Short mmCIF file of C-alpha atoms in Angstrom, two decimals:
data_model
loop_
_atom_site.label_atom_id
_atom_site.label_comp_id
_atom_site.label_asym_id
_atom_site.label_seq_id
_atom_site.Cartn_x
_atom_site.Cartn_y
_atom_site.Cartn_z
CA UNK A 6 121.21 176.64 82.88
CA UNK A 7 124.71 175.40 82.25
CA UNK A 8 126.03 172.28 81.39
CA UNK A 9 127.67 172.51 85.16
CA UNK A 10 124.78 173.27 86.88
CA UNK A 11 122.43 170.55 85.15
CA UNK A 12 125.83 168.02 85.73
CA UNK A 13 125.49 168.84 89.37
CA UNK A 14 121.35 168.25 89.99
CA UNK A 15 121.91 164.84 88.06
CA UNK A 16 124.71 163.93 90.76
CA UNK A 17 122.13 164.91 93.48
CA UNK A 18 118.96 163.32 92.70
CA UNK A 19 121.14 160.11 91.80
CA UNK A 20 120.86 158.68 95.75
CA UNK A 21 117.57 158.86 95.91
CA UNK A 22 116.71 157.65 92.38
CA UNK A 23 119.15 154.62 93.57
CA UNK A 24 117.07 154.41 96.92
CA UNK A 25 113.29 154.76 95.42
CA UNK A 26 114.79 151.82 93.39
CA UNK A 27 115.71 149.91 95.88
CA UNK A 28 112.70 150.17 98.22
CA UNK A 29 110.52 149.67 94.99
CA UNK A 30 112.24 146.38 94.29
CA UNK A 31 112.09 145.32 97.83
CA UNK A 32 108.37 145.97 98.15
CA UNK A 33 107.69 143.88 94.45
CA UNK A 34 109.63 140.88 95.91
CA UNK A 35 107.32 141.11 98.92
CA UNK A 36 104.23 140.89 97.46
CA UNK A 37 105.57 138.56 95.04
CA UNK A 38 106.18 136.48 97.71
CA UNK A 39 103.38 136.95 99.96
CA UNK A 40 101.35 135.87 96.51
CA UNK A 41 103.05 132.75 96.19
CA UNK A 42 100.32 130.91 98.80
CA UNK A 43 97.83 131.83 97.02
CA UNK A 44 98.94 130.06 93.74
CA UNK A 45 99.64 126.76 95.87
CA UNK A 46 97.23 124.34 96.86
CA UNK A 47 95.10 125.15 99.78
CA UNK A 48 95.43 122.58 103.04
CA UNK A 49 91.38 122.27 102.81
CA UNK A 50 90.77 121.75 99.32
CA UNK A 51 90.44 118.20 99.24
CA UNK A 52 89.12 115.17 97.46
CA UNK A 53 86.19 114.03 99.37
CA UNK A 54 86.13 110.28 97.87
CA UNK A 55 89.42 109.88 99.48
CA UNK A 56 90.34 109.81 103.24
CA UNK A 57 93.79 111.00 104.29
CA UNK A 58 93.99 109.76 108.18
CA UNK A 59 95.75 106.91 107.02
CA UNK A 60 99.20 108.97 105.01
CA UNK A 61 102.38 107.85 105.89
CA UNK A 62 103.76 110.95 105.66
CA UNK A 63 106.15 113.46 107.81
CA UNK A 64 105.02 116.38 106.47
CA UNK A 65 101.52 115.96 107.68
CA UNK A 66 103.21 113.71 110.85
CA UNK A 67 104.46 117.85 111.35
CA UNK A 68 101.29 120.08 110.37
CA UNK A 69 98.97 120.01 112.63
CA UNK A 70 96.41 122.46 110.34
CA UNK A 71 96.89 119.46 107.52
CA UNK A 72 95.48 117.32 109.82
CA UNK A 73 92.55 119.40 111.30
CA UNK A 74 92.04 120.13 107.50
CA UNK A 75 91.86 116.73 106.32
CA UNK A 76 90.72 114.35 109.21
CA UNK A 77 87.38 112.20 109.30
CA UNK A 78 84.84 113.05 111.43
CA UNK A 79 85.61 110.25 114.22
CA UNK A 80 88.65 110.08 114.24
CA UNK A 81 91.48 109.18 117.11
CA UNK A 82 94.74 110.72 117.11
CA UNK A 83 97.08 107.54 116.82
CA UNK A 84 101.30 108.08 117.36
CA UNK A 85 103.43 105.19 116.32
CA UNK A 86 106.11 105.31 113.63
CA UNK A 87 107.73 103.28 110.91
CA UNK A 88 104.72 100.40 111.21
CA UNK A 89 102.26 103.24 109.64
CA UNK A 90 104.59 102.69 106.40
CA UNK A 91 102.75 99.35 105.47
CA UNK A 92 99.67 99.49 103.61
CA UNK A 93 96.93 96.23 102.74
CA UNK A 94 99.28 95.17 99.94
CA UNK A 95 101.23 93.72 102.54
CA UNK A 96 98.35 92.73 104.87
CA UNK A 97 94.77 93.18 105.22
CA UNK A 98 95.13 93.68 109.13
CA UNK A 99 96.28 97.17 108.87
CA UNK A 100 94.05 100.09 110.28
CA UNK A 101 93.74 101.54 106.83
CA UNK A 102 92.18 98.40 105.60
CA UNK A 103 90.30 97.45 108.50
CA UNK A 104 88.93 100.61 109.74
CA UNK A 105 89.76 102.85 106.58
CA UNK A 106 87.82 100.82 103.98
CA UNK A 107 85.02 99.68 106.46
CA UNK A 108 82.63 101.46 108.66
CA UNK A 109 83.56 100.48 112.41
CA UNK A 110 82.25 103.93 113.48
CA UNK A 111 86.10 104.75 114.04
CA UNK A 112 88.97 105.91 112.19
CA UNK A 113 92.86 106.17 113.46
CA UNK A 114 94.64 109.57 112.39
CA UNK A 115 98.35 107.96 112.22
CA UNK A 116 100.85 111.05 113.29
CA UNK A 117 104.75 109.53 113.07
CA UNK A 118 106.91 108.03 110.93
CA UNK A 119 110.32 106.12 110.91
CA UNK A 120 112.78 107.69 113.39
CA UNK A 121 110.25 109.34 115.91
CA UNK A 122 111.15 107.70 118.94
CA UNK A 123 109.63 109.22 122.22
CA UNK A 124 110.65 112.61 122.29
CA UNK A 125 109.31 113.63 118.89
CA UNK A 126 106.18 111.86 120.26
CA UNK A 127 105.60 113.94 123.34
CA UNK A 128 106.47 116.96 120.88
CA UNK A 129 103.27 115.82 118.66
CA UNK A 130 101.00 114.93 121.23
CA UNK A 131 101.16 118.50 122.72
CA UNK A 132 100.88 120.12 119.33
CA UNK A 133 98.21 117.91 117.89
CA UNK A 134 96.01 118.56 120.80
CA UNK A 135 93.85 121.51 119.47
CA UNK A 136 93.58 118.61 116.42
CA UNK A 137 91.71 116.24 118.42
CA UNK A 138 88.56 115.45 117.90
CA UNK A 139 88.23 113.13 121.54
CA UNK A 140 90.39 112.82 124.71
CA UNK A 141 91.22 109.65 123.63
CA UNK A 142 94.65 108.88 121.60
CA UNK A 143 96.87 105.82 121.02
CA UNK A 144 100.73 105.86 121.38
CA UNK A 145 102.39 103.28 120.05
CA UNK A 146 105.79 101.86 121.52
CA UNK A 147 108.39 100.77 119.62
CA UNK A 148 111.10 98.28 122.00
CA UNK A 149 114.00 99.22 119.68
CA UNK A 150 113.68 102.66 120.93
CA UNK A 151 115.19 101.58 123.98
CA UNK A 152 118.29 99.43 122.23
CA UNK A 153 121.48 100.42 124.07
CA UNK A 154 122.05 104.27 123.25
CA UNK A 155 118.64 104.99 123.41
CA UNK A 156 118.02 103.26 119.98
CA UNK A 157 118.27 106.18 117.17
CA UNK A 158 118.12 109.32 118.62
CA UNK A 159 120.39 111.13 116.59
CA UNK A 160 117.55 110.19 112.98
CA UNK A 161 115.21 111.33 115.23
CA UNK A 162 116.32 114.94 115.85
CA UNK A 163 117.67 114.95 112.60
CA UNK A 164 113.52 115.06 111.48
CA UNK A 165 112.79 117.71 114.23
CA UNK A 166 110.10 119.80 112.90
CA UNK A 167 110.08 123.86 113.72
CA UNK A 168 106.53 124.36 113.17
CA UNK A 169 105.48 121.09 115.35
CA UNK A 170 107.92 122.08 118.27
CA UNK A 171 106.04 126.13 117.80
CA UNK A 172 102.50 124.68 118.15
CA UNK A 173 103.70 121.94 121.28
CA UNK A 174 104.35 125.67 122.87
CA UNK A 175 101.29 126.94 121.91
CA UNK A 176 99.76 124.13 124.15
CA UNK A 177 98.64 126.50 126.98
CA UNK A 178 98.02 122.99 129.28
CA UNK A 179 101.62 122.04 128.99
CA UNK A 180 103.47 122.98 132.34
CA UNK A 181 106.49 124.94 132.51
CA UNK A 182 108.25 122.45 134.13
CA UNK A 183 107.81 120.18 130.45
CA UNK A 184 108.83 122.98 128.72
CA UNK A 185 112.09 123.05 130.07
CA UNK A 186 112.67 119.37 129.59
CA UNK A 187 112.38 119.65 125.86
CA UNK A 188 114.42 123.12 126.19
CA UNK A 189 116.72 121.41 127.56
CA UNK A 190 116.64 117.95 125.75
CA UNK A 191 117.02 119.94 122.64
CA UNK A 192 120.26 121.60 123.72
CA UNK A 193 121.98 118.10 123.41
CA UNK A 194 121.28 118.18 119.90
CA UNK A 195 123.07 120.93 118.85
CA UNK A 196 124.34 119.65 116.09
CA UNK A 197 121.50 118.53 114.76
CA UNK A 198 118.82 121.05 116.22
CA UNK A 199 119.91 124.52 115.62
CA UNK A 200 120.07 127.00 118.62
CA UNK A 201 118.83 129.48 116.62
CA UNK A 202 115.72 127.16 116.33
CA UNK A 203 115.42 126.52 119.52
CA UNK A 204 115.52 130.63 120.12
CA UNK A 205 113.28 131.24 116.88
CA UNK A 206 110.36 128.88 119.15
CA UNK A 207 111.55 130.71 122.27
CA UNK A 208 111.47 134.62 120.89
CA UNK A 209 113.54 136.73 123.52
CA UNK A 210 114.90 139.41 120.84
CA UNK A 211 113.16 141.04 117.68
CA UNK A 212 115.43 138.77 115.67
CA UNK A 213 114.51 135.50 117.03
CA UNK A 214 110.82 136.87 116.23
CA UNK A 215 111.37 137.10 112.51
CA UNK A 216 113.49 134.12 112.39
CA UNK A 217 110.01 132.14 113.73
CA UNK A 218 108.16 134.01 110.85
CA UNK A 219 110.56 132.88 108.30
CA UNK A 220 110.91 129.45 109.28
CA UNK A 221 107.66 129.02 109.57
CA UNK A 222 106.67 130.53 106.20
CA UNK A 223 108.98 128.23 104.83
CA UNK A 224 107.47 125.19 106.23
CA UNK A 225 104.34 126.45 105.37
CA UNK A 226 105.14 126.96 101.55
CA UNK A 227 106.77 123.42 101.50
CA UNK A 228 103.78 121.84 102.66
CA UNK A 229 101.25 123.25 100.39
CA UNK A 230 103.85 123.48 97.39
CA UNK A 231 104.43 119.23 98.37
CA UNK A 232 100.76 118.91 99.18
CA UNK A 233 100.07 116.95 95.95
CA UNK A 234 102.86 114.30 96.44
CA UNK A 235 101.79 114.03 100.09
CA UNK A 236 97.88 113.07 99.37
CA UNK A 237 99.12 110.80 96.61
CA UNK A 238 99.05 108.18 99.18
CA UNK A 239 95.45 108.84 100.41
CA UNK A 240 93.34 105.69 100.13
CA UNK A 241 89.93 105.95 97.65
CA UNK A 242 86.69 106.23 100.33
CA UNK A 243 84.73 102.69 99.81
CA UNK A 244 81.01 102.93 98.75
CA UNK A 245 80.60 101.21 102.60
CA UNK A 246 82.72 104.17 103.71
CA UNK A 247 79.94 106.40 101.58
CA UNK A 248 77.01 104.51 103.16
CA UNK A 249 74.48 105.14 105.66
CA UNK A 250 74.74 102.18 107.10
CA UNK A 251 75.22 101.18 111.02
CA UNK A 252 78.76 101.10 111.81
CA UNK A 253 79.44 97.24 113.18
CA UNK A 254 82.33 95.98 114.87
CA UNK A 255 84.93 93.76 113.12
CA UNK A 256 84.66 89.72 113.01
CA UNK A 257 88.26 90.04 115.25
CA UNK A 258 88.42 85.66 114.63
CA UNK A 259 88.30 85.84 111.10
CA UNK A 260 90.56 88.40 110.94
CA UNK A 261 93.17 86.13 113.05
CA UNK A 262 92.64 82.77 111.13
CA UNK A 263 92.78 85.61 107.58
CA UNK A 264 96.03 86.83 109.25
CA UNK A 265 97.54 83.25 109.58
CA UNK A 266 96.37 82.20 106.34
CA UNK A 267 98.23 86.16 105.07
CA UNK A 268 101.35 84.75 107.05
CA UNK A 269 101.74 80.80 105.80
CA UNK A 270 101.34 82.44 101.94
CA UNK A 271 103.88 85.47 102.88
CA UNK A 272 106.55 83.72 104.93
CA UNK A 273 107.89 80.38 103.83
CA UNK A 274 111.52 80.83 103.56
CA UNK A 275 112.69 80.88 107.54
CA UNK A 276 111.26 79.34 110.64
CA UNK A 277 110.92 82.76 112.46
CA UNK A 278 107.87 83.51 110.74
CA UNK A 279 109.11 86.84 109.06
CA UNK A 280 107.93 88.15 105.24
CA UNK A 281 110.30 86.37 102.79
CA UNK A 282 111.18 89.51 100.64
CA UNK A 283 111.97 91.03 104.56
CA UNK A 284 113.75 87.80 105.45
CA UNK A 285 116.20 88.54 102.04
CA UNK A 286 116.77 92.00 102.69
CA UNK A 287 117.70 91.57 106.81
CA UNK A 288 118.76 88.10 107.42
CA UNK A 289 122.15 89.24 107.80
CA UNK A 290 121.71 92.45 109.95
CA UNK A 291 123.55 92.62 112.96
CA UNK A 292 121.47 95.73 114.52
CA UNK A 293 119.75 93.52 117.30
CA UNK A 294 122.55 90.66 117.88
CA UNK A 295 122.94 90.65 121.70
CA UNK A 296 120.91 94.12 122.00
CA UNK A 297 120.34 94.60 125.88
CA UNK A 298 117.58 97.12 126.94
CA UNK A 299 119.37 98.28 129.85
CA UNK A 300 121.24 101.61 128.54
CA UNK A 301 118.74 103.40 127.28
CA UNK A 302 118.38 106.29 130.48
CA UNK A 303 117.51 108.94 128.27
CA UNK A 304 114.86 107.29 126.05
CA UNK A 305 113.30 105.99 129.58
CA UNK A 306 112.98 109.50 130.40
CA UNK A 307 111.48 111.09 127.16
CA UNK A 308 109.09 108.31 127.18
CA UNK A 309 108.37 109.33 131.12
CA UNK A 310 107.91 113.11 129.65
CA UNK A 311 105.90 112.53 127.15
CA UNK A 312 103.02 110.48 129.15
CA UNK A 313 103.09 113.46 131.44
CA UNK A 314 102.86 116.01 127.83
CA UNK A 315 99.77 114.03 127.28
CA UNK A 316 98.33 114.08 130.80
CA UNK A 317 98.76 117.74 131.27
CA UNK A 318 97.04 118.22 127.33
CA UNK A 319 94.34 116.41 128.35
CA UNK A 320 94.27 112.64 126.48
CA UNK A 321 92.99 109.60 128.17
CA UNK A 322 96.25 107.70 126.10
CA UNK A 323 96.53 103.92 125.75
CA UNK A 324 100.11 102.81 125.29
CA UNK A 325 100.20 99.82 123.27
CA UNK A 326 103.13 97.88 123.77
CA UNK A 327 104.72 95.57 120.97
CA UNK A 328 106.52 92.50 121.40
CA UNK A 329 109.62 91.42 119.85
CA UNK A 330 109.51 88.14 117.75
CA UNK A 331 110.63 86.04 120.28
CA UNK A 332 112.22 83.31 117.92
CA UNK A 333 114.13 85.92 116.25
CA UNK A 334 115.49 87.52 119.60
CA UNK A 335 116.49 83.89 120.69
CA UNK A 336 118.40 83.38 117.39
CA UNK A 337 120.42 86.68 117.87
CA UNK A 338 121.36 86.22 121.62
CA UNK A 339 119.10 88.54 123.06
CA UNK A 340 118.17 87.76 126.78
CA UNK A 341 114.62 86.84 127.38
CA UNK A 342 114.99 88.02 130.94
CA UNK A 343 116.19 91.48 129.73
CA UNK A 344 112.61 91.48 126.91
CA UNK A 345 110.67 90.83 130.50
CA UNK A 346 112.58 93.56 132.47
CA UNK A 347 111.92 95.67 129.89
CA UNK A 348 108.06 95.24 129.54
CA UNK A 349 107.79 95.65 132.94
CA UNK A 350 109.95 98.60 132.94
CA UNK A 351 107.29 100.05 130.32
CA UNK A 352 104.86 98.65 132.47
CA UNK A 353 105.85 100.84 135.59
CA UNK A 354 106.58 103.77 134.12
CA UNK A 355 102.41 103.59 132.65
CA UNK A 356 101.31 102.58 136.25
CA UNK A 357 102.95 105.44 138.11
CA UNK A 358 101.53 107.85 134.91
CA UNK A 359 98.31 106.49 135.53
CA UNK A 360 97.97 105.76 132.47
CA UNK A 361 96.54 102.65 130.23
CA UNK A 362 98.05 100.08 128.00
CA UNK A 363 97.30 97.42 125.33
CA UNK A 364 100.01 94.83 126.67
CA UNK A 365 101.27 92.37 123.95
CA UNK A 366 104.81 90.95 125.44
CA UNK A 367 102.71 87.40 125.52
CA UNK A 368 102.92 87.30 122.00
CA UNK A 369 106.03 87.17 121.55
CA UNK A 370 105.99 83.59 120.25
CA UNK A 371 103.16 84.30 118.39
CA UNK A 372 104.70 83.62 115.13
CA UNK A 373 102.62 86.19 113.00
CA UNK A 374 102.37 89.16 115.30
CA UNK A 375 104.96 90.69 113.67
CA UNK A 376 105.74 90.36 109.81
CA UNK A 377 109.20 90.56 110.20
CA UNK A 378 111.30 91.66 113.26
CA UNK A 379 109.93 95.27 114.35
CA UNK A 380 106.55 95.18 112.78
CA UNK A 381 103.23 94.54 113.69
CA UNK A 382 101.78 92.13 110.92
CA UNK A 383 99.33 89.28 110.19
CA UNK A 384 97.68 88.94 113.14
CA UNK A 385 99.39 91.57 114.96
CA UNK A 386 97.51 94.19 113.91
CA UNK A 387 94.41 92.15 114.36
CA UNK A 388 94.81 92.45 118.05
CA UNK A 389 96.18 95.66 117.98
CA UNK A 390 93.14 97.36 116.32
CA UNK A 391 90.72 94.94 118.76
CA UNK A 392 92.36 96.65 121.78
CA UNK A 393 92.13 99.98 120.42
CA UNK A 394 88.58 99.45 119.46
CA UNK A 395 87.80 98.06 122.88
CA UNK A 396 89.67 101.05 124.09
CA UNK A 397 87.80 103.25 122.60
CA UNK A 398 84.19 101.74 123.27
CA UNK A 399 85.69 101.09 127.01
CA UNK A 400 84.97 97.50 126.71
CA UNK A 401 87.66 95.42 129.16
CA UNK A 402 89.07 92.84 127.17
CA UNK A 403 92.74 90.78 127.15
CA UNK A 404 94.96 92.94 126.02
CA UNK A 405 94.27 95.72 128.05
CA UNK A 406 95.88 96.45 131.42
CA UNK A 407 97.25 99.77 133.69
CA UNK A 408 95.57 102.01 134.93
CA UNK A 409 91.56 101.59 134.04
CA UNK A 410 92.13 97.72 133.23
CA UNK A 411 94.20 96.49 136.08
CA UNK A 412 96.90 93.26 134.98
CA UNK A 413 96.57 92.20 131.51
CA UNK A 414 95.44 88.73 131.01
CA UNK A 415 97.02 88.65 128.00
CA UNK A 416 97.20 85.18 125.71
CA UNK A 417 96.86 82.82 128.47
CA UNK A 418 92.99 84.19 128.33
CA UNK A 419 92.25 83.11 124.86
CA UNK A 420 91.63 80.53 122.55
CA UNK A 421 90.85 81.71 119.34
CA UNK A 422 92.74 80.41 116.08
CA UNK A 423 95.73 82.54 116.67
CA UNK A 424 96.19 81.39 119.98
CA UNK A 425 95.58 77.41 119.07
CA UNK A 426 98.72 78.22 116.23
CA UNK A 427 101.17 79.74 118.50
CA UNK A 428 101.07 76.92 120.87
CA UNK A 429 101.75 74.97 118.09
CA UNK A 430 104.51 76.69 116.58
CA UNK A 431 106.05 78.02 120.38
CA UNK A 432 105.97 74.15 120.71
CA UNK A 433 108.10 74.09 117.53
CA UNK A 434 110.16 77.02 118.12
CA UNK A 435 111.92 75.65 121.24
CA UNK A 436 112.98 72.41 119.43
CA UNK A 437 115.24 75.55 117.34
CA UNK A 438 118.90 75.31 118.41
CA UNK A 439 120.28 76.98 115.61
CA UNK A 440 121.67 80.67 117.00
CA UNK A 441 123.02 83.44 114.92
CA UNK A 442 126.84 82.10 114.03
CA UNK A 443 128.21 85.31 114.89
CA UNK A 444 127.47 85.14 118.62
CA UNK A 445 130.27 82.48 118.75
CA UNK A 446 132.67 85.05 117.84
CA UNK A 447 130.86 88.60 118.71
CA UNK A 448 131.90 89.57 122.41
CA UNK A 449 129.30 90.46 124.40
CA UNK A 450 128.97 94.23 124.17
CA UNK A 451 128.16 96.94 126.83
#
């Protein structure tokens, strides 16, 4: 053979040496990559002297197999936001204290954090269904959702989760008709919420069909790869928690006159009853200074939407809604005429759902409901978790009202400690005429 002739074969098995390579390499980097999950940590590998309902976390606030893999055995799905942040350090009130460390035969599984106003929530509530361990689930709402704008949509779809929005539309129960609202709602966030997103969930080509894989892969690999971070914040399972014992129901009037005692020790700085450290940081914040409730449409009608999401999945939901501090709301020129409209507002929306609510707007002048001017503290969470636990053992009780409950009797029906101290201190709060200075020269805005 001559040097020509051996020249020319090299030149002709070169594309196909080039393109063995090629496929070679591209087959390594899949395996290497489909390997990668199974050097992570697994979603049901866990720790069993620690519980995990209680994370504040958006990862698992977005995977609904975390939860299913980590949940206690009674537990209720419970959606709320930013007030899941604070743990007993700040009082001894909250669910993962009071239920979490102590065996009430019930534990909340909190989905949300910061940001997820009512449109994220409808969004869980569908997905999370197949999590559920019992028709029943909370919903916690939030008033500054409804601030002029509809409050912060824009940080909520800017948390929008791929995989949580894939599983809501795996929700066979979910009409079409609710489908196309959140289609459509999602549109408006273009910006924010890729189209190609919104396609990847809604597959009408081959490539929106491997888009879906990918992104969901990559959600996938974050969680697991972030898993250890995440469970950081599990709380250690109490040797009550560990007993045998006969779950008991919680001494609710200790509670309140431990939650006042919490609140004189915590907030001593202002008149408004809010956490000193809090009072520091947001004394000067201008966010609710003559906030109105009245242009908020669209976060009306996610909140609308998402009671029907959880009526067509199946949940027998309490609402449970907050109050504002009232002396706070005074100081900063917000109407108490426009709180009342919009309670009732809530109010109607629940009764024509036919759904149930925990109704707190009497506490308003409670002065330890709320720890500082959004959320639920002291005592707050006292009542809360009494009118979920009634809730849940379908025992009528104050706080409850809509649809299985009737009118709310509210805090002109009690008289425990709590009540006794915010007659007291509502007695004190109107002799208050200092307002905000900056009404005098803030015009009234639209």
């Amino acid at each position: 053979m001559n040097d020509a002739t051996s020249s020319a074969q090299q030149h002709t098995l070169r594309p196909w040496t080039l393109g063995r390579g090629i496929i070679l390499g591209l087959i390594a980097l899949a395996i290497c990559i489909l390997a990668i999950p199974s050097l992570l940590p697994r979603l049901d590998d866990n720790d069993p002297n620690l519980i995990y309902n209680y994370l504040y976390s958006q990862e698992k606030s977005r995977s609904v197999d975390m939860t299913r893999a980590t949940e206690e055995p009674d537990s209720y799905l419970t959606f709320g936001t930013s007030e899941f942040f604070f743990k007993k350090d700040a009082t001894l009130s909250v669910p993962a204290c009071m239920f979490g460390e102590h065996n009430c035969g019930i534990d909340l599984n909190l989905i949300g954090v910061a940001n997820d106003q009512s449109l994220n929530q409808g969004v869980a509530m569908g997905a999370f269904r197949r999590a559920s361990l019992h028709d029943k689930a909370i919903f916690i709402v939030s008033p500054q959702w409804f601030f002029r704008k509809n409050g912060g949509q824009d940080g909520m779809a800017n948390q929008f989760s791929f995989m949580l929005y894939r599983d809501f539309l795996k929700n066979k129960r979910i009409s079409d008709a609710s489908r196309a609202y959140l289609k459509e709602r999602l549109s408006e966030f273009s910006k924010i919420i890729s189209p190609q997103m919104i396609n990847a969930a809604n597959p009408a080509t081959p490539l929106d069909a491997v888009n879906g894989l990918l992104m969901t892969y990559r959600e996938q690999l974050a969680l697991r790869f972030n898993k250890p971070r995440i469970v950081a914040g599990a709380i250690e399972r109490t040797d009550e928690k560990k007993s045998t014992q006969a779950p008991y129901e919680p001494n609710w009037n200790a509670a309140i006159e431990n939650g006042i005692q919490e609140g004189d020790a915590q907030a001593t700085t202002n008149p408004f009853g809010i956490e000193d450290r809090a009072y520091a940081d947001h004394k000067d914040d201008t966010a609710e200074l003559l906030q109105t409730f009245k242009n908020a449409d669209k976060e009306y009608s996610d909140f609308t939407w998402a009671l029907n999401v959880a009526k067509e999945s199946g949940y027998e939901l309490l609402v449970v809604i907050l109050p504002v501090k009232g002396t706070w709301y005074d100081y900063q020129g917000v109407k108490q005429s426009d709180r009342l409209d919009y309670y009732q507002k809530i109010r109607s929306i629940c009764d024509k759902a036919r759904i149930s609510y925990a109704d707190f707007s009497s506490f308003e002048y409670e002065k330890y409901f709320l720890l500082d001017t959004y959320h639920p503290g002291w005592t707050g969470w006292v009542r809360i978790n009494n009118a979920i636990y009634d809730f849940i053992h379908d025992t009528p009780d104050a706080y409850l009202g809509g649809y299985k409950y009737g009118t709310a009797a509210g805090a002109a029906a009690l008289n425990d400690k709590g009540i006794q101290r915010m007659k007291r201190d509502e007695a004190e709060a109107k002799t208050l005429t200092a307002r905000n200075p900056l009404l005098s020269e803030t015009a009234n805005l639209p």
